[in-house]
XYZ file of C-alpha atoms in Angstrom:
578
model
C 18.363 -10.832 7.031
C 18.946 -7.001 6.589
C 21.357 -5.131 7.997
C 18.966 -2.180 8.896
C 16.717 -0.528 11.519
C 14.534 1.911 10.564
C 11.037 3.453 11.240
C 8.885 5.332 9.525
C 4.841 5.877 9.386
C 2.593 8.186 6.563
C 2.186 10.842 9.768
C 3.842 12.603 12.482
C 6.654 13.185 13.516
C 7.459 11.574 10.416
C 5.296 13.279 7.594
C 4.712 17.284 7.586
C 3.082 19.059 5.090
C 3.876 23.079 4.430
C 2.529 26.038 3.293
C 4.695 26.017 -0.025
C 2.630 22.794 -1.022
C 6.273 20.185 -0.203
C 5.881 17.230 2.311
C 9.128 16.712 4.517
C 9.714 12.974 4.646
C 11.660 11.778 7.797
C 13.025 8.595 8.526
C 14.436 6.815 11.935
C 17.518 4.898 11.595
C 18.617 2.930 14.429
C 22.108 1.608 14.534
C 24.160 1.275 11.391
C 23.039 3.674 8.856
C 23.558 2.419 5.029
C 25.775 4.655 2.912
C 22.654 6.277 1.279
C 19.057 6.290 1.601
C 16.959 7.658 -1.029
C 12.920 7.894 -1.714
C 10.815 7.345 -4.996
C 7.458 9.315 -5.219
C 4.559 8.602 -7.882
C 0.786 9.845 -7.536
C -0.870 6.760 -7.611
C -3.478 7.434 -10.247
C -0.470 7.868 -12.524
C 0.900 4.500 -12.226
C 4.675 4.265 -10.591
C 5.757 6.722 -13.173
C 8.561 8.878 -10.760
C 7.931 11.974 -10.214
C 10.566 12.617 -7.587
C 13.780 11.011 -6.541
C 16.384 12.390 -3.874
C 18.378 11.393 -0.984
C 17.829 12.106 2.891
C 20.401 13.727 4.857
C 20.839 13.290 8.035
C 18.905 15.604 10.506
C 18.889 15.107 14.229
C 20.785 12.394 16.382
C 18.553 10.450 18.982
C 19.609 7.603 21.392
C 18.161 5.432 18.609
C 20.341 6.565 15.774
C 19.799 9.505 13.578
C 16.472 10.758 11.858
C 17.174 11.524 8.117
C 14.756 13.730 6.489
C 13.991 15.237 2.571
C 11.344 17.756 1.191
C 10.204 16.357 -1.602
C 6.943 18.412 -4.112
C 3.564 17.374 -3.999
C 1.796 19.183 -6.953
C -0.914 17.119 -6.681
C -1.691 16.579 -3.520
C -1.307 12.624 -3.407
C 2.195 10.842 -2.763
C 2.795 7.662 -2.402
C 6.579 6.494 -1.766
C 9.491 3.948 -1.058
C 12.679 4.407 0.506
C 15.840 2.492 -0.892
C 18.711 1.438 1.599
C 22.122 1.768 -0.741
C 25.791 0.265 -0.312
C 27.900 -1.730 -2.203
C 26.432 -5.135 -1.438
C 22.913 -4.386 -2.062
C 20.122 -2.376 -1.849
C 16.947 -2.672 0.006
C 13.354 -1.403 -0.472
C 11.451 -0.270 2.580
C 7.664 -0.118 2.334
C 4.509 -0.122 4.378
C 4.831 -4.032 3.908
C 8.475 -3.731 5.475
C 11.712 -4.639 3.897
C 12.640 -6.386 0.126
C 14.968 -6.439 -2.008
C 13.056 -5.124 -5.090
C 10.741 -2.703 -5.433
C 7.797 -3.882 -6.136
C 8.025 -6.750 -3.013
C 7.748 -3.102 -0.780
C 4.105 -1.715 -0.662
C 4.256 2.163 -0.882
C 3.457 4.195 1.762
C 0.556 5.941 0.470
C -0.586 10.036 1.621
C -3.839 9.915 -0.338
C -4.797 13.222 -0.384
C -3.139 16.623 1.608
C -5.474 19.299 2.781
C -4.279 22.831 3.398
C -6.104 22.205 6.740
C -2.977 20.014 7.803
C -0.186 22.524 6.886
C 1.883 23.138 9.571
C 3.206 26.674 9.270
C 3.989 29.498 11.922
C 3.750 33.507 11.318
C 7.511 34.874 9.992
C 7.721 36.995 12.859
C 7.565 34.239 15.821
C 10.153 32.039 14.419
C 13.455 32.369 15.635
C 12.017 35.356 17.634
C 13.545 36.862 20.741
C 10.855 36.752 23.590
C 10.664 38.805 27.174
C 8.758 37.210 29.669
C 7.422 39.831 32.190
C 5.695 39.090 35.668
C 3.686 42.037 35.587
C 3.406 42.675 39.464
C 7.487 42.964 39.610
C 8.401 44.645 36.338
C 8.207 48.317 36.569
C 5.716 50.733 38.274
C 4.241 54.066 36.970
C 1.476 55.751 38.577
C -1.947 55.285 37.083
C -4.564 55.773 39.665
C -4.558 52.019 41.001
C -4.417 51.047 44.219
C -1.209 51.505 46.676
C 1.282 48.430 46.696
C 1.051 46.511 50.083
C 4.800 45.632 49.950
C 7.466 48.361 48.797
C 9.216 47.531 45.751
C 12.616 45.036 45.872
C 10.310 43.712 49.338
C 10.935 39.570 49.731
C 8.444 37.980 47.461
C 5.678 35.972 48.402
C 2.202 34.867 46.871
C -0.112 37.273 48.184
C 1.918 40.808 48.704
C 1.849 43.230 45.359
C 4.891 45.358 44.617
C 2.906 47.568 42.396
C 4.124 46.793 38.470
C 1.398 47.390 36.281
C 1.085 48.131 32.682
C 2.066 51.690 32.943
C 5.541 50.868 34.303
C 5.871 48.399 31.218
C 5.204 51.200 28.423
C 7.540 53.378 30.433
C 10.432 50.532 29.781
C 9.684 49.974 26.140
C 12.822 51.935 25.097
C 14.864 49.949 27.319
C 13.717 46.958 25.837
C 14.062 47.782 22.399
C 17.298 48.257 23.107
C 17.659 45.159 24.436
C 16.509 43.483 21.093
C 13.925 41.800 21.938
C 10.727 41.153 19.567
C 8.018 40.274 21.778
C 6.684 40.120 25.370
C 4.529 37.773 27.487
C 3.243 39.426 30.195
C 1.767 36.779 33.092
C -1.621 36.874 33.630
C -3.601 40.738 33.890
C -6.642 39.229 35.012
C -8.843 40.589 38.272
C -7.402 37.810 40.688
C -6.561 37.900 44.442
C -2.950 37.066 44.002
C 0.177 38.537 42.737
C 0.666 35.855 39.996
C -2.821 36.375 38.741
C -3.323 32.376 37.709
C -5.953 32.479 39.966
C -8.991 34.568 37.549
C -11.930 36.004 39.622
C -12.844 38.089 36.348
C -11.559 37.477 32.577
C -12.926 40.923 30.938
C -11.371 42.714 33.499
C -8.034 43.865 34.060
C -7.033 43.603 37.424
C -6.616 47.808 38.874
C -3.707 46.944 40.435
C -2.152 46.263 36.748
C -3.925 48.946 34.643
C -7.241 49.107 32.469
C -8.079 48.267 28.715
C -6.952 52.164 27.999
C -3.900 51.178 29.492
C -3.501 47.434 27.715
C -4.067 49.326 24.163
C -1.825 51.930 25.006
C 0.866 49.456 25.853
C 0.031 47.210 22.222
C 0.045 50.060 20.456
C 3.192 51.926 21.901
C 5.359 48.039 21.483
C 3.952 47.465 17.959
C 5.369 51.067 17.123
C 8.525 49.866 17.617
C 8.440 46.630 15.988
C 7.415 44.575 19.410
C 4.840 42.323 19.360
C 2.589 41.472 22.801
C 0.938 38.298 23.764
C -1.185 37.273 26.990
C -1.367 34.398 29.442
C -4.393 32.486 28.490
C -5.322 30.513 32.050
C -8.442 28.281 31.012
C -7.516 24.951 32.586
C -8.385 26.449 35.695
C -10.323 29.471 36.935
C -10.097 31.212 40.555
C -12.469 29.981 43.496
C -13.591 33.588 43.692
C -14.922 33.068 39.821
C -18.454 33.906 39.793
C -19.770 30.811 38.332
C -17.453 28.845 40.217
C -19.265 30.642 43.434
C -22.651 29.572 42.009
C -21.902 26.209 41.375
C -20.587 25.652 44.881
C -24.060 27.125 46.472
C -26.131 25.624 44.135
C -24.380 22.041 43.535
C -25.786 20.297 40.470
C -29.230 22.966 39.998
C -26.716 25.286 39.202
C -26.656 26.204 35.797
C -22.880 25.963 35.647
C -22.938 22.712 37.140
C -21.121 20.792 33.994
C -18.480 23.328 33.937
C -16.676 21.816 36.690
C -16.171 18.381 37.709
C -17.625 17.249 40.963
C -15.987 14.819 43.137
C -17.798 13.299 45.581
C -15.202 11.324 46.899
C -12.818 13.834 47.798
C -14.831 15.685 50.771
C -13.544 16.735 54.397
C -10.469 16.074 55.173
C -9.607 14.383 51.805
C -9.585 18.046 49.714
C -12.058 19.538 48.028
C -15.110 18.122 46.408
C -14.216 19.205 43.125
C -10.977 19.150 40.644
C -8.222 21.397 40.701
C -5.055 21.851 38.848
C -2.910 20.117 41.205
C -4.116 20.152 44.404
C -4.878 23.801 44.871
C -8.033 24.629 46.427
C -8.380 27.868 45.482
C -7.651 27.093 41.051
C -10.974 24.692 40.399
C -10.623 22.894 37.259
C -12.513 23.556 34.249
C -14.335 21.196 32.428
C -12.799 21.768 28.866
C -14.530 19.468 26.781
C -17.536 21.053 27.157
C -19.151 23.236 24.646
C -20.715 26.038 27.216
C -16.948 26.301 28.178
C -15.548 26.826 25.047
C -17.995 29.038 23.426
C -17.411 31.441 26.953
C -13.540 31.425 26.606
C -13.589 31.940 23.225
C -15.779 35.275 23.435
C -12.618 36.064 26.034
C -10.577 35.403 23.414
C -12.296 37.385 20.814
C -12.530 40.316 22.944
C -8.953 40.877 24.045
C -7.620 40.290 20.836
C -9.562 43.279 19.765
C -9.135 45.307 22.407
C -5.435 45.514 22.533
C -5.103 44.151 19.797
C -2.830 41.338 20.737
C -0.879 39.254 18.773
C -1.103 35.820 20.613
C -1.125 34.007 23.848
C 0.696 31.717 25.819
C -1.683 29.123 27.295
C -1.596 27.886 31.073
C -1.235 24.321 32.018
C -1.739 23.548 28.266
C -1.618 19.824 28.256
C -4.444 19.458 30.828
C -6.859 21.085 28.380
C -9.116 19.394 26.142
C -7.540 18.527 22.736
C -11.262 20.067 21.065
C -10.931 23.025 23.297
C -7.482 23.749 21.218
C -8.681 23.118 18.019
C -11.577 25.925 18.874
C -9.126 28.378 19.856
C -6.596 27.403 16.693
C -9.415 28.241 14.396
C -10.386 31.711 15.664
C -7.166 33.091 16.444
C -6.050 32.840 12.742
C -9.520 33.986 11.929
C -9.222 37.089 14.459
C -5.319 37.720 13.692
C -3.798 35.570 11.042
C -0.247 36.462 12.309
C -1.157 35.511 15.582
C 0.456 33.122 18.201
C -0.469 30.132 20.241
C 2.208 28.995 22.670
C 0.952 25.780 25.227
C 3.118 25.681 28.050
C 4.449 21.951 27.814
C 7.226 20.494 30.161
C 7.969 17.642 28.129
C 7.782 16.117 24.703
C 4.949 17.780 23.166
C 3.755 16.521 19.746
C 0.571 15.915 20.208
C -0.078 19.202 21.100
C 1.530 20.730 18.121
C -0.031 21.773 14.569
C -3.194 23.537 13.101
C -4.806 21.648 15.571
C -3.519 23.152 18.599
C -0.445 24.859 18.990
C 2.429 26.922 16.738
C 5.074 26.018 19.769
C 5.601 25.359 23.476
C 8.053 26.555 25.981
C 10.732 24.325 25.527
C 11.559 23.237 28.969
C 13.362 20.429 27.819
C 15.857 22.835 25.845
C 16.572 23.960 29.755
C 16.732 21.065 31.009
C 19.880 20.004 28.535
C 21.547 23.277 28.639
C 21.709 22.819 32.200
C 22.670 19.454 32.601
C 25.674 19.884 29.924
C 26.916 23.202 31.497
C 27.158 21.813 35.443
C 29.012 19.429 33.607
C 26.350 16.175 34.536
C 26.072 15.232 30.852
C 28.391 15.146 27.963
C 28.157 16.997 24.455
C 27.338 13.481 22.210
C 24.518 13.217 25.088
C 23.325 17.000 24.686
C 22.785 16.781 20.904
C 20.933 12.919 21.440
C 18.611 14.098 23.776
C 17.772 17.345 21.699
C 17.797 15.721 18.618
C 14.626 13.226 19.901
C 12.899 16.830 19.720
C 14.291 17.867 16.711
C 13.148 14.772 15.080
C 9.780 14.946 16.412
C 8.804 18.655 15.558
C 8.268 19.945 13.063
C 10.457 22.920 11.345
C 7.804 25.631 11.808
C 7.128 24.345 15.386
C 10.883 24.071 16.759
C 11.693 27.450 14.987
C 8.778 29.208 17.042
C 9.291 27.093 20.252
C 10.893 28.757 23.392
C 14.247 27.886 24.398
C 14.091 29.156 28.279
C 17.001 28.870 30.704
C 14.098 30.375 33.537
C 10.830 31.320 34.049
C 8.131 32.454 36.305
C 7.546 28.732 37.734
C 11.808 28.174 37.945
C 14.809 28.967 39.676
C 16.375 31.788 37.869
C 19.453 30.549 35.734
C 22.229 32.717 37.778
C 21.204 30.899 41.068
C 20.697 27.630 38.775
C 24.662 27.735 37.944
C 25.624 28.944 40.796
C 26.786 32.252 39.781
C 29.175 30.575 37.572
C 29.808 33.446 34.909
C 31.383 31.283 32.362
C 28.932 28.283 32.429
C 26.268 30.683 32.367
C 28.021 32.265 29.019
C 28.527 28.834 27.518
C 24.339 28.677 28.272
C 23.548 31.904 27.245
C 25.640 30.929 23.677
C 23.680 27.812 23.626
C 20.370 29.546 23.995
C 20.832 32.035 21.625
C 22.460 29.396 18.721
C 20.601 26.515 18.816
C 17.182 25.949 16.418
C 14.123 27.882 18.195
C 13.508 30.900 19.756
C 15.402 32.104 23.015
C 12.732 33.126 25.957
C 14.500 36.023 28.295
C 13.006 35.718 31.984
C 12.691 39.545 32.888
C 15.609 40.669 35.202
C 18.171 37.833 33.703
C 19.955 39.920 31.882
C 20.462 42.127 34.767
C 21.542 39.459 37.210
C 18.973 39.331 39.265
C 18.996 36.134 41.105
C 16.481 33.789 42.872
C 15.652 30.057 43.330
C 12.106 28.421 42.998
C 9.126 30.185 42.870
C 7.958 32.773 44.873
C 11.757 33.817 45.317
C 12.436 33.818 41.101
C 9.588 36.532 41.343
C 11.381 39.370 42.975
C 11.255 42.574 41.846
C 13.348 44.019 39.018
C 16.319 46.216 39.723
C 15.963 49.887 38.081
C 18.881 51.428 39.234
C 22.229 50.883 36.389
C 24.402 50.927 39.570
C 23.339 47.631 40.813
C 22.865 45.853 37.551
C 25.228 43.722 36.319
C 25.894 45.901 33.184
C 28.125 43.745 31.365
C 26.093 40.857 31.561
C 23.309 43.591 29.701
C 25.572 44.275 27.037
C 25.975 40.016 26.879
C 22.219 40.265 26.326
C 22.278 43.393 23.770
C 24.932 41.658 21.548
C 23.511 38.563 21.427
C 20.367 39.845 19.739
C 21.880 41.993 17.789
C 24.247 39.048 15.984
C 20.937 37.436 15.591
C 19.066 40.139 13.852
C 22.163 40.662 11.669
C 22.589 36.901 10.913
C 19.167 35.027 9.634
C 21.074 31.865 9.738
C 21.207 32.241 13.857
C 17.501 32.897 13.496
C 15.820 30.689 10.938
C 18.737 28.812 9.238
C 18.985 25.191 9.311
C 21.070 22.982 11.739
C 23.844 20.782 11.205
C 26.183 18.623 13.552
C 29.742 18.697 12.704
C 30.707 17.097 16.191
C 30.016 16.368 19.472
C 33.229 14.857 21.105
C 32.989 13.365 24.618
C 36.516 13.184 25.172
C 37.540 16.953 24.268
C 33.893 18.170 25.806
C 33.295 20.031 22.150
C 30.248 20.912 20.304
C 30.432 21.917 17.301
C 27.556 22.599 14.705
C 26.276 25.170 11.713
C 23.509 26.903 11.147
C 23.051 28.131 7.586
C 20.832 29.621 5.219
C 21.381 29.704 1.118
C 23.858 32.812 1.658
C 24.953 32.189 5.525
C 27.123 29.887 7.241
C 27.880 30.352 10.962
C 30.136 27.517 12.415
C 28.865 27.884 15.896
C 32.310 25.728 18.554
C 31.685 25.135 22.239
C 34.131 23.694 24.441
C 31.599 22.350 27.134
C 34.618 21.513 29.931
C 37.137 22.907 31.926
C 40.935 23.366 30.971
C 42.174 24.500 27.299
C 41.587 22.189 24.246
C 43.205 22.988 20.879
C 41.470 21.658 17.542
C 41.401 22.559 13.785
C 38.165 23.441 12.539
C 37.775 22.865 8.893
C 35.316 23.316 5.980
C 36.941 26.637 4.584
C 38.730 27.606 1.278
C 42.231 27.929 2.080
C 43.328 31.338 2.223
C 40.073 32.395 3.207
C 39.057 34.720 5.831
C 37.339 33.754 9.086
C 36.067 35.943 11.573
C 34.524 34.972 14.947
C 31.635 37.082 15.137
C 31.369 37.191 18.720
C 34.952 38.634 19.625
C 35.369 39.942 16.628
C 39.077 38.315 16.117
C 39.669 36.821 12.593
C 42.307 34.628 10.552
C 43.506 32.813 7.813
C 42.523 29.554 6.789
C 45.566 27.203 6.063
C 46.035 25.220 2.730
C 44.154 22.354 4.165
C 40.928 25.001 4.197
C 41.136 24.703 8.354
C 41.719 27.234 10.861
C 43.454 25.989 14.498
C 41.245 26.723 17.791
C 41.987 27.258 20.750
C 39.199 27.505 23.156
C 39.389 27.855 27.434
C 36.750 26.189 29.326
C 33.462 26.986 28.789
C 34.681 29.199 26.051
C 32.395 29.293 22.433
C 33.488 30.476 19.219
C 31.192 31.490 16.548
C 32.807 31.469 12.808
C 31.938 32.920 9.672
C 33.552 34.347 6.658
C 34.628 37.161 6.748
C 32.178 39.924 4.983
């Protein structure tokens, strides 16, 4: 009997193919891992002649175990592969047959031939990318001819009442948040709608008045992309409005309608019982669209086509993404990169979202499960070791393009905003904020968090933003500003890869890397209350270590470690010093 647990299949989340022609290779061990594991590769026509051999390291911990992963060349296109469990007493051949103890007795896994259609790969500038989600109605307003506000600005928010933000009073802020460091916005939905959140669409090729006009969209692409800012939209095509023209004609006209198969019909839900048609949820007034079908897709993707022209934009965060048909995806995939090769496609997925991930469908997702964690370890309900298990399932899942360009959110339009989350807790928030802006992806700023603006679930996380410097919280700004700023002057925060070093339950520390070929960032959080003390190691001794963040340095000892002290809730970030 074998001593080992592992798992592995010739696809995702364990196979990945890239755009520099190498196939990462990942592999779940469950329980006891052996002291090495390495892989053979051959091309099959070429007889078992290697033509690769390396070991996994290990990549992200999981509940099970750890997932080890490799990138290993594939010149020709075909692989086919075994893995050997190593220790002193004996080795062991995995295959697609299972386990033996000689090569041969383990059938390969076999990739018989890699298309370029199946790289997964993301544009340079959305990985590790700083994003700015703004609610468009409670942003900023400028005048621009549109009509009057029906609630005064900073009024209690609710779903029907505009404040007035429109595009104008977005350009007007682009200093401010170029200053603030961010590279990209997502603005909610522009879209002629009745309601303030716009999700809702009466009209797709036009812009609501109350938020501008294309003149106004193109100014505001062209003003952000001056300054190095990139724009994306809210794509809503699960669902339409019930004010949606052929919506309105399908509801007169029933099944003679000539938009009858857009929609799905529900005779059994009639009277009292709800609508007689599908919504997302149970909203009456946000009909569901019938995705799969081609009259659909061809109309949404001539709304596609035509805004990435007219602004131009770079890419779009997409609505309710995992209600949507898988082909509808795939559709929209295709002629974004056709449109904008650099563009974006973000699906808005609460939970674990590989299948939605890939040049099928998506180059990311919000990563609400990043915010779930963060929270969770920093009001102190989970430990560290639990933190990095239930972030590593992701880890192990995406794939390096994908996790790199996914958002890591502590709010958004649709949750309570993270200062009301933590109570107003300025050090656990810190401790998140550190977390957000070290950990493998791409941190998502809800508009007004940097400011501490506060708010719990939706409509109250949707008030309006606070102008005036006197009542902004300024230091938590300057938080903000010097967080992106250590990430545009450290690749290895942005796009470097991740390593654990520890995650001890009993000292509440977290402690991992992130490191590129000519970067190393040691990034230490104590996740608990009181003062811990620890050495930190992995230096030269007499070398020089500076924490980036306070900007303190010192010496490492002759055993190449440096001793930390760290209050609660306090983070260090270490590098040597330049």
């Amino acid at each position: 009997m074998h001593r080992w647990q592992a798992d592995h299949e010739p696809c995702a989340p364990f196979v990945y193919f890239y755009g520099d022609d190498s196939v990462e290779l990942r592999l779940q061990v469950m329980g006891h891992a052996p002291d090495s594991i390495a892989v053979v590769t051959w091309d099959k026509y070429r007889g078992e002649e290697p033509l690769f051999r390396g070991y996994l390291e290990p990549w992200a911990p999981t509940a099970e175990g750890w997932v080890f992963r490799i990138r290993v060349p594939v010149g020709t296109r075909r692989l086919s592969y075994r893995f050997c469990f190593q220790d002193k007493m004996q080795d062991r051949w995995l295959g697609s047959s299972g386990w033996s103890t000689t090569a041969s007795g383990a059938r390969p896994f076999e990739l018989p031939y890699l298309f370029d259609e199946e790289k997964h790969s993301a544009p340079p500038w959305a990985q590790g990318a700083v994003i700015y989600q703004i609610f468009v109605d409670r942003f900023a307003r400028e005048p621009d001819g549109g009509p009057e506000p029906t609630q005064p600005w900073g009024a209690v928010p609710n779903a029907r009442d505009f404040q007035g933000g429109n595009l104008a009073g977005i350009m007007a802020h682009l200093d401010y948040l170029q200053r603030l460091g961010v590279d990209a916005l997502c603005l909610t939905p522009i879209f002629l709608s009745p309601s303030n959140h716009r999700y809702d669409i009466t009209d797709y090729y036009r812009i609501d008045p109350r938020a501008g006009d294309e003149a106004a969209l193109q100014r505001l692409a062209d003003e952000a992309h001056r300054r190095g800012i990139h724009l994306l939209l809210d794509g809503v095509f699960n669902h339409v409005g019930s004010e949606f023209a052929p919506f309105q004609d399908f509801l007169s006209k029933g099944e003679a309608s000539s938009y009858a198969n857009w929609f799905y019909p529900l005779s059994s839900q009639k009277g009292d019982q709800g609508p007689a048609y599908a919504t997302f949820g149970f909203v009456s007034q946000m009909p569901k669209l019938a995705t799969e079908r081609p009259a659909v897709q061809r109309y949404f993707a001539e709304v596609v086509s035509h805004w990435m022209q007219v602004g131009p934009i770079d890419g779009w965060r997409l609505d309710v993404a995992d209600e949507v048909a898988p082909s509808f995806w795939q559709a929209i995939r295709a002629l974004t990169t056709a449109l904008r090769p650099e563009s974006v496609l973000i699906g808005e997925v609460w939970n674990d979202a590989l299948r939605w991930l890939g040049p099928h469908a998506f180059h990311g997702v919000m990563n609400y499960l990043f915010r779930d964690a963060t929270l969770a370890l920093t009001k102190g309900e989970i430990g560290p070791e639990r933190y990095v298990r239930y972030l590593g399932q992701v880890m192990g899942r995406y794939s390096v393009p994908a996790l790199t360009t996914s958002w890591n959110l502590l709010g958004s339009h649709d949750t309570m905003r993270i200062a009301t989350a933590l109570e107003e807790d300025r050090e656990r928030f810190e401790l998140a904020l550190a977390l957000q802006m070290t950990w493998p992806g791409s941190p998502m700023i809800y508009y007004g968090d940097e400011i501490g603006l506060t708010g719990g679930a939706e409509p109250a996380c949707r008030q309006a933003m606070i102008w005036e410097e006197k009542r902004q919280d300024r230091q938590r700004l300057a938080l903000y500003q010097k967080w992106t700023h250590l990430r545009q002057a450290y690749p290895a925060l942005r796009i470097g890869q991740w390593r654990l070093v520890a995650a001890d339950p009993v000292y509440e520390l977290l402690h991992f890397e992130r490191f590129t070929t000519d970067q190393r960032i040691q990034v230490v959080l104590h996740t608990g209350n009181g003062t811990i003390e620890t050495p930190i190691g992995g230096f030269t001794p007499g070398q020089r270590v500076v924490d980036l963040f306070s900007g303190h340095s010192a010496t490492a000892n002759v055993a190449g470690q440096l001793q930390l002290q760290l209050r609660g809730y306090q983070f260090a970030l270490l590098s040597l010093e330049r």
